[in-house]
PDB file of C-alpha atoms in Angstrom:
ATOM      1  CA  MET A   4      10.326  -5.151  -2.242  1.00  0.00           C
ATOM      2  CA  ASN A   5      13.501  -3.227  -1.439  1.00  0.00           C
ATOM      3  CA  PHE A   6      13.513   0.503  -0.770  1.00  0.00           C
ATOM      4  CA  VAL A   7      16.349   2.968  -0.275  1.00  0.00           C
ATOM      5  CA  GLU A   8      16.774   5.763   2.242  1.00  0.00           C
ATOM      6  CA  MET A   9      16.510   9.342   1.021  1.00  0.00           C
ATOM      7  CA  ARG A  10      19.218  11.880   1.703  1.00  0.00           C
ATOM      8  CA  GLU A  11      18.305  14.293   4.467  1.00  0.00           C
ATOM      9  CA  SER A  12      18.485  17.261   2.090  1.00  0.00           C
ATOM     10  CA  PHE A  13      15.867  15.670  -0.186  1.00  0.00           C
ATOM     11  CA  VAL A  14      13.605  14.942   2.787  1.00  0.00           C
ATOM     12  CA  GLU A  15      13.905  18.608   3.815  1.00  0.00           C
ATOM     13  CA  THR A  16      12.991  19.723   0.281  1.00  0.00           C
ATOM     14  CA  LEU A  17       9.853  17.571   0.393  1.00  0.00           C
ATOM     15  CA  ARG A  18       8.920  18.761   3.897  1.00  0.00           C
ATOM     16  CA  ALA A  19       9.362  22.392   2.831  1.00  0.00           C
ATOM     17  CA  GLY A  20       6.878  21.890  -0.018  1.00  0.00           C
ATOM     18  CA  LEU A  21       4.116  20.709   2.333  1.00  0.00           C
ATOM     19  CA  PRO A  22       1.799  22.829   4.506  1.00  0.00           C
ATOM     20  CA  GLN A  23       3.509  23.433   7.850  1.00  0.00           C
ATOM     21  CA  ASN A  24       0.463  22.404   9.921  1.00  0.00           C
ATOM     22  CA  ILE A  25       0.356  18.993   8.220  1.00  0.00           C
ATOM     23  CA  VAL A  26       4.102  18.436   8.687  1.00  0.00           C
ATOM     24  CA  GLU A  27       3.879  19.417  12.367  1.00  0.00           C
ATOM     25  CA  PHE A  28       0.896  17.124  12.980  1.00  0.00           C
ATOM     26  CA  ALA A  29       2.644  14.211  11.252  1.00  0.00           C
ATOM     27  CA  ASP A  30       5.835  14.848  13.240  1.00  0.00           C
ATOM     28  CA  GLU A  31       3.980  15.125  16.549  1.00  0.00           C
ATOM     29  CA  HIS A  32       2.203  11.789  16.016  1.00  0.00           C
ATOM     30  CA  ASP A  33       5.016   9.973  14.148  1.00  0.00           C
ATOM     31  CA  LEU A  34       2.957   9.564  10.960  1.00  0.00           C
ATOM     32  CA  VAL A  35       3.993   8.770   7.383  1.00  0.00           C
ATOM     33  CA  ILE A  36       3.375  11.211   4.527  1.00  0.00           C
ATOM     34  CA  ALA A  37       3.629   9.490   1.151  1.00  0.00           C
ATOM     35  CA  GLY A  38       2.495   9.385  -2.439  1.00  0.00           C
ATOM     36  CA  GLY A  39       1.488  11.845  -5.087  1.00  0.00           C
ATOM     37  CA  ALA A  40       2.072  15.069  -3.146  1.00  0.00           C
ATOM     38  CA  LEU A  41       5.742  14.159  -2.645  1.00  0.00           C
ATOM     39  CA  ARG A  42       5.998  13.164  -6.314  1.00  0.00           C
ATOM     40  CA  ASP A  43       4.559  16.512  -7.397  1.00  0.00           C
ATOM     41  CA  ILE A  44       6.793  18.506  -5.021  1.00  0.00           C
ATOM     42  CA  PHE A  45       9.786  16.742  -6.598  1.00  0.00           C
ATOM     43  CA  ARG A  46       8.439  17.682 -10.045  1.00  0.00           C
ATOM     44  CA  GLY A  47       7.828  21.279  -8.974  1.00  0.00           C
ATOM     45  CA  VAL A  48       4.120  21.229  -9.766  1.00  0.00           C
ATOM     46  CA  PRO A  49       1.084  21.774  -7.507  1.00  0.00           C
ATOM     47  CA  TYR A  50      -0.271  18.670  -5.787  1.00  0.00           C
ATOM     48  CA  ARG A  51      -3.932  17.803  -5.369  1.00  0.00           C
ATOM     49  CA  ASP A  52      -3.839  16.531  -1.786  1.00  0.00           C
ATOM     50  CA  VAL A  53      -1.514  15.213   0.917  1.00  0.00           C
ATOM     51  CA  ASP A  54      -1.905  11.594   2.022  1.00  0.00           C
ATOM     52  CA  VAL A  55      -1.055  10.984   5.686  1.00  0.00           C
ATOM     53  CA  PHE A  56      -0.960   7.334   6.717  1.00  0.00           C
ATOM     54  CA  VAL A  57      -2.038   6.763  10.292  1.00  0.00           C
ATOM     55  CA  GLY A  58      -2.579   3.021  10.651  1.00  0.00           C
ATOM     56  CA  ASP A  59      -5.385   2.536  13.138  1.00  0.00           C
ATOM     57  CA  ARG A  60      -4.058   4.091  16.328  1.00  0.00           C
ATOM     58  CA  LEU A  61      -5.070   7.734  15.791  1.00  0.00           C
ATOM     59  CA  LYS A  62      -8.606   6.831  14.808  1.00  0.00           C
ATOM     60  CA  ALA A  63      -8.956   4.846  18.022  1.00  0.00           C
ATOM     61  CA  SER A  64      -7.516   7.701  20.093  1.00  0.00           C
ATOM     62  CA  GLY A  65      -9.958  10.260  18.718  1.00  0.00           C
ATOM     63  CA  LEU A  66      -7.187  12.545  17.432  1.00  0.00           C
ATOM     64  CA  VAL A  67      -8.531  12.149  13.925  1.00  0.00           C
ATOM     65  CA  TYR A  68     -12.264  12.238  13.351  1.00  0.00           C
ATOM     66  CA  ASP A  69     -13.958  10.727  10.325  1.00  0.00           C
ATOM     67  CA  TYR A  70     -15.920  13.204   8.301  1.00  0.00           C
ATOM     68  CA  GLU A  71     -16.473  12.460   4.640  1.00  0.00           C
ATOM     69  CA  GLN A  72     -15.446   8.798   4.761  1.00  0.00           C
ATOM     70  CA  LYS A  73     -14.749   6.837   1.610  1.00  0.00           C
ATOM     71  CA  TYR A  74     -12.980   3.614   0.775  1.00  0.00           C
ATOM     72  CA  ASP A  75     -10.584   3.362  -2.139  1.00  0.00           C
ATOM     73  CA  SER A  76     -10.231   0.373  -4.450  1.00  0.00           C
ATOM     74  CA  GLY A  77      -7.726  -1.220  -2.072  1.00  0.00           C
ATOM     75  CA  GLY A  78     -10.186  -1.063   0.835  1.00  0.00           C
ATOM     76  CA  LEU A  79      -8.354   1.727   2.684  1.00  0.00           C
ATOM     77  CA  LEU A  80     -10.437   4.278   4.559  1.00  0.00           C
ATOM     78  CA  HIS A  81      -9.806   7.912   3.612  1.00  0.00           C
ATOM     79  CA  THR A  82     -11.133  10.928   5.470  1.00  0.00           C
ATOM     80  CA  THR A  83     -11.268  14.518   4.418  1.00  0.00           C
ATOM     81  CA  THR A  84     -11.507  17.571   6.668  1.00  0.00           C
ATOM     82  CA  PRO A  85     -10.417  15.788   9.878  1.00  0.00           C
ATOM     83  CA  ASN A  86     -10.475  17.669  13.174  1.00  0.00           C
ATOM     84  CA  SER A  87      -8.092  20.673  13.194  1.00  0.00           C
ATOM     85  CA  PHE A  88      -7.682  20.763   9.410  1.00  0.00           C
ATOM     86  CA  THR A  89      -9.862  22.537   6.884  1.00  0.00           C
ATOM     87  CA  THR A  90     -10.807  21.442   3.396  1.00  0.00           C
ATOM     88  CA  SER A  91      -8.300  23.990   2.044  1.00  0.00           C
ATOM     89  CA  ASP A  92      -5.491  21.944   3.642  1.00  0.00           C
ATOM     90  CA  ASN A  93      -6.270  19.178   1.122  1.00  0.00           C
ATOM     91  CA  VAL A  94      -5.224  16.467   3.567  1.00  0.00           C
ATOM     92  CA  GLN A  95      -6.466  12.879   3.570  1.00  0.00           C
ATOM     93  CA  PHE A  96      -5.816  10.611   6.512  1.00  0.00           C
ATOM     94  CA  ILE A  97      -5.582   7.020   5.349  1.00  0.00           C
ATOM     95  CA  PHE A  98      -6.296   4.235   7.807  1.00  0.00           C
ATOM     96  CA  GLY A  99      -5.382   0.598   7.413  1.00  0.00           C
ATOM     97  CA  ARG A 100      -1.655   0.876   6.875  1.00  0.00           C
ATOM     98  CA  GLY A 101       0.988   3.163   8.260  1.00  0.00           C
ATOM     99  CA  ARG A 102       2.946   1.236  10.838  1.00  0.00           C
ATOM    100  CA  SER A 103       6.154   1.958   8.909  1.00  0.00           C
ATOM    101  CA  MET A 104       7.280   3.681   5.722  1.00  0.00           C
ATOM    102  CA  THR A 105       7.950   0.242   4.208  1.00  0.00           C
ATOM    103  CA  ASP A 106       4.406  -0.851   5.077  1.00  0.00           C
ATOM    104  CA  VAL A 107       3.016   2.239   3.351  1.00  0.00           C
ATOM    105  CA  LEU A 108       5.200   1.970   0.239  1.00  0.00           C
ATOM    106  CA  GLU A 109       4.469  -1.724  -0.250  1.00  0.00           C
ATOM    107  CA  GLY A 110       0.806  -0.788  -0.671  1.00  0.00           C
ATOM    108  CA  PHE A 111       1.459   1.511  -3.638  1.00  0.00           C
ATOM    109  CA  ASP A 112       1.028   0.313  -7.183  1.00  0.00           C
ATOM    110  CA  PHE A 113       3.264   2.652  -9.218  1.00  0.00           C
ATOM    111  CA  SER A 114       6.923   3.495  -8.614  1.00  0.00           C
ATOM    112  CA  VAL A 115       6.251   7.206  -9.284  1.00  0.00           C
ATOM    113  CA  ASN A 116       4.232   7.323  -6.041  1.00  0.00           C
ATOM    114  CA  MET A 117       6.718   5.358  -3.900  1.00  0.00           C
ATOM    115  CA  LEU A 118       8.132   8.241  -1.865  1.00  0.00           C
ATOM    116  CA  ALA A 119       7.535   8.420   1.894  1.00  0.00           C
ATOM    117  CA  ILE A 120       8.703  10.598   4.756  1.00  0.00           C
ATOM    118  CA  ARG A 121       8.369  10.207   8.505  1.00  0.00           C
ATOM    119  CA  GLY A 122       9.881  13.023  10.471  1.00  0.00           C
ATOM    120  CA  ARG A 123      13.345  13.721   9.067  1.00  0.00           C
ATOM    121  CA  GLN A 124      13.702  10.314   7.434  1.00  0.00           C
ATOM    122  CA  GLY A 125      12.613   9.236   3.989  1.00  0.00           C
ATOM    123  CA  LEU A 126      12.295   6.061   1.982  1.00  0.00           C
ATOM    124  CA  GLU A 127      11.715   5.549  -1.730  1.00  0.00           C
ATOM    125  CA  TYR A 128      11.631   2.960  -4.473  1.00  0.00           C
ATOM    126  CA  PRO A 129      15.174   2.854  -5.962  1.00  0.00           C
ATOM    127  CA  ASP A 130      14.090   4.176  -9.380  1.00  0.00           C
ATOM    128  CA  ALA A 131      11.196   6.369  -8.258  1.00  0.00           C
ATOM    129  CA  ARG A 132      12.836   9.698  -9.074  1.00  0.00           C
ATOM    130  CA  THR A 133      14.093   8.402 -12.424  1.00  0.00           C
ATOM    131  CA  HIS A 134      10.592   7.222 -13.337  1.00  0.00           C
ATOM    132  CA  ILE A 135       9.139  10.558 -12.221  1.00  0.00           C
ATOM    133  CA  SER A 136      11.716  12.509 -14.245  1.00  0.00           C
ATOM    134  CA  GLU A 137      11.157  10.310 -17.300  1.00  0.00           C
ATOM    135  CA  ARG A 138       7.402  10.429 -16.693  1.00  0.00           C
ATOM    136  CA  THR A 139       7.114   6.635 -16.900  1.00  0.00           C
ATOM    137  CA  ILE A 140       4.517   4.567 -15.045  1.00  0.00           C
ATOM    138  CA  PHE A 141       6.161   1.406 -13.719  1.00  0.00           C
ATOM    139  CA  VAL A 142       4.706  -1.307 -11.476  1.00  0.00           C
ATOM    140  CA  PRO A 143       7.489  -2.792  -9.310  1.00  0.00           C
ATOM    141  CA  ASP A 144       5.306  -5.650  -8.080  1.00  0.00           C
ATOM    142  CA  PRO A 145       3.829  -7.665 -10.982  1.00  0.00           C
ATOM    143  CA  ASN A 146       1.348  -9.204  -8.524  1.00  0.00           C
ATOM    144  CA  CYS A 147      -0.047  -5.812  -7.537  1.00  0.00           C
ATOM    145  CA  HIS A 148      -3.805  -6.124  -7.065  1.00  0.00           C
ATOM    146  CA  THR A 149      -4.568  -2.406  -6.965  1.00  0.00           C
ATOM    147  CA  LEU A 150      -3.677  -1.826 -10.598  1.00  0.00           C
ATOM    148  CA  LEU A 151      -6.639  -0.027 -12.150  1.00  0.00           C
ATOM    149  CA  ALA A 152      -7.117   1.449 -15.587  1.00  0.00           C
ATOM    150  CA  HIS A 153      -8.438   4.752 -14.219  1.00  0.00           C
ATOM    151  CA  ARG A 154      -5.281   5.253 -12.101  1.00  0.00           C
ATOM    152  CA  ILE A 155      -3.113   4.719 -15.158  1.00  0.00           C
ATOM    153  CA  ALA A 156      -5.301   7.073 -17.188  1.00  0.00           C
ATOM    154  CA  LYS A 157      -5.009   9.722 -14.448  1.00  0.00           C
ATOM    155  CA  LEU A 158      -1.207   9.624 -14.606  1.00  0.00           C
ATOM    156  CA  GLN A 159      -1.292   9.583 -18.412  1.00  0.00           C
ATOM    157  CA  SER A 160      -3.364  12.773 -18.290  1.00  0.00           C
ATOM    158  CA  GLN A 161      -0.439  14.312 -16.368  1.00  0.00           C
ATOM    159  CA  GLY A 162       1.964  13.377 -19.169  1.00  0.00           C
ATOM    160  CA  TYR A 163       3.248   9.980 -17.977  1.00  0.00           C
ATOM    161  CA  ALA A 164       3.843   7.141 -20.454  1.00  0.00           C
ATOM    162  CA  VAL A 165       3.105   3.513 -19.661  1.00  0.00           C
ATOM    163  CA  ALA A 166       6.103   1.196 -19.330  1.00  0.00           C
ATOM    164  CA  SER A 167       5.789  -1.943 -21.450  1.00  0.00           C
ATOM    165  CA  GLN A 168       6.111  -3.978 -18.240  1.00  0.00           C
ATOM    166  CA  ILE A 169       2.567  -2.968 -17.248  1.00  0.00           C
ATOM    167  CA  THR A 170       1.027  -4.968 -20.068  1.00  0.00           C
ATOM    168  CA  SER A 171       2.574  -8.203 -18.800  1.00  0.00           C
ATOM    169  CA  ALA A 172       1.770  -7.315 -15.184  1.00  0.00           C
ATOM    170  CA  THR A 173      -1.917  -7.041 -15.974  1.00  0.00           C
ATOM    171  CA  THR A 174      -2.340 -10.299 -17.856  1.00  0.00           C
ATOM    172  CA  GLY A 175      -5.582 -11.847 -16.719  1.00  0.00           C
ATOM    173  CA  ARG A 176      -6.995  -8.578 -15.388  1.00  0.00           C
ATOM    174  CA  GLY A 177      -7.346  -6.715 -18.665  1.00  0.00           C
ATOM    175  CA  ASN A 178      -4.809  -4.989 -20.823  1.00  0.00           C
ATOM    176  CA  TYR A 179      -4.048  -1.478 -19.567  1.00  0.00           C
ATOM    177  CA  GLY A 180      -1.293  -0.838 -22.094  1.00  0.00           C
ATOM    178  CA  GLN A 181      -0.910   2.578 -23.645  1.00  0.00           C
ATOM    179  CA  HIS A 182      -2.707   1.626 -26.848  1.00  0.00           C
ATOM    180  CA  THR A 183      -5.947   0.647 -25.060  1.00  0.00           C
ATOM    181  CA  LEU A 184      -6.495   3.809 -23.008  1.00  0.00           C
TER     182      LEU A 184
END
């Protein structure tokens, strides 16, 4: 999949919408922040949580401790309330990918979540902001294996419509088209 670099001014807008302690921690440890929080900052609405992708190196170093561990449908380990953060920070450290912004973005299912920042650099799916603005769920990779009906329903509950492409992308795994949810 191909991604495009964000303009520095857009990266700064996203960084400014995040809690300062999370941005500083990510900067200090060269971590990727990506996903729904960045999407919601772009939209100007409150986000639920901030996903910080750490790969495996911080877990091994002890800088991030695993409290309420859970695995998502893609097999990635999430933690809540890691060491110096509180539950009010709404931060989740995600292990298993995070070596690069490309690595992180290639693991996402929907274009509306394909925004990532690392320090003062950013990367995004070429049509991510258009899809966010038009409130359209689009799956750039038709072979995506993390496509789940409940994730589509969650975005639909936030006012997103399902692109017709999703129906063909899910052939063989159930029809998640707009008319079936």
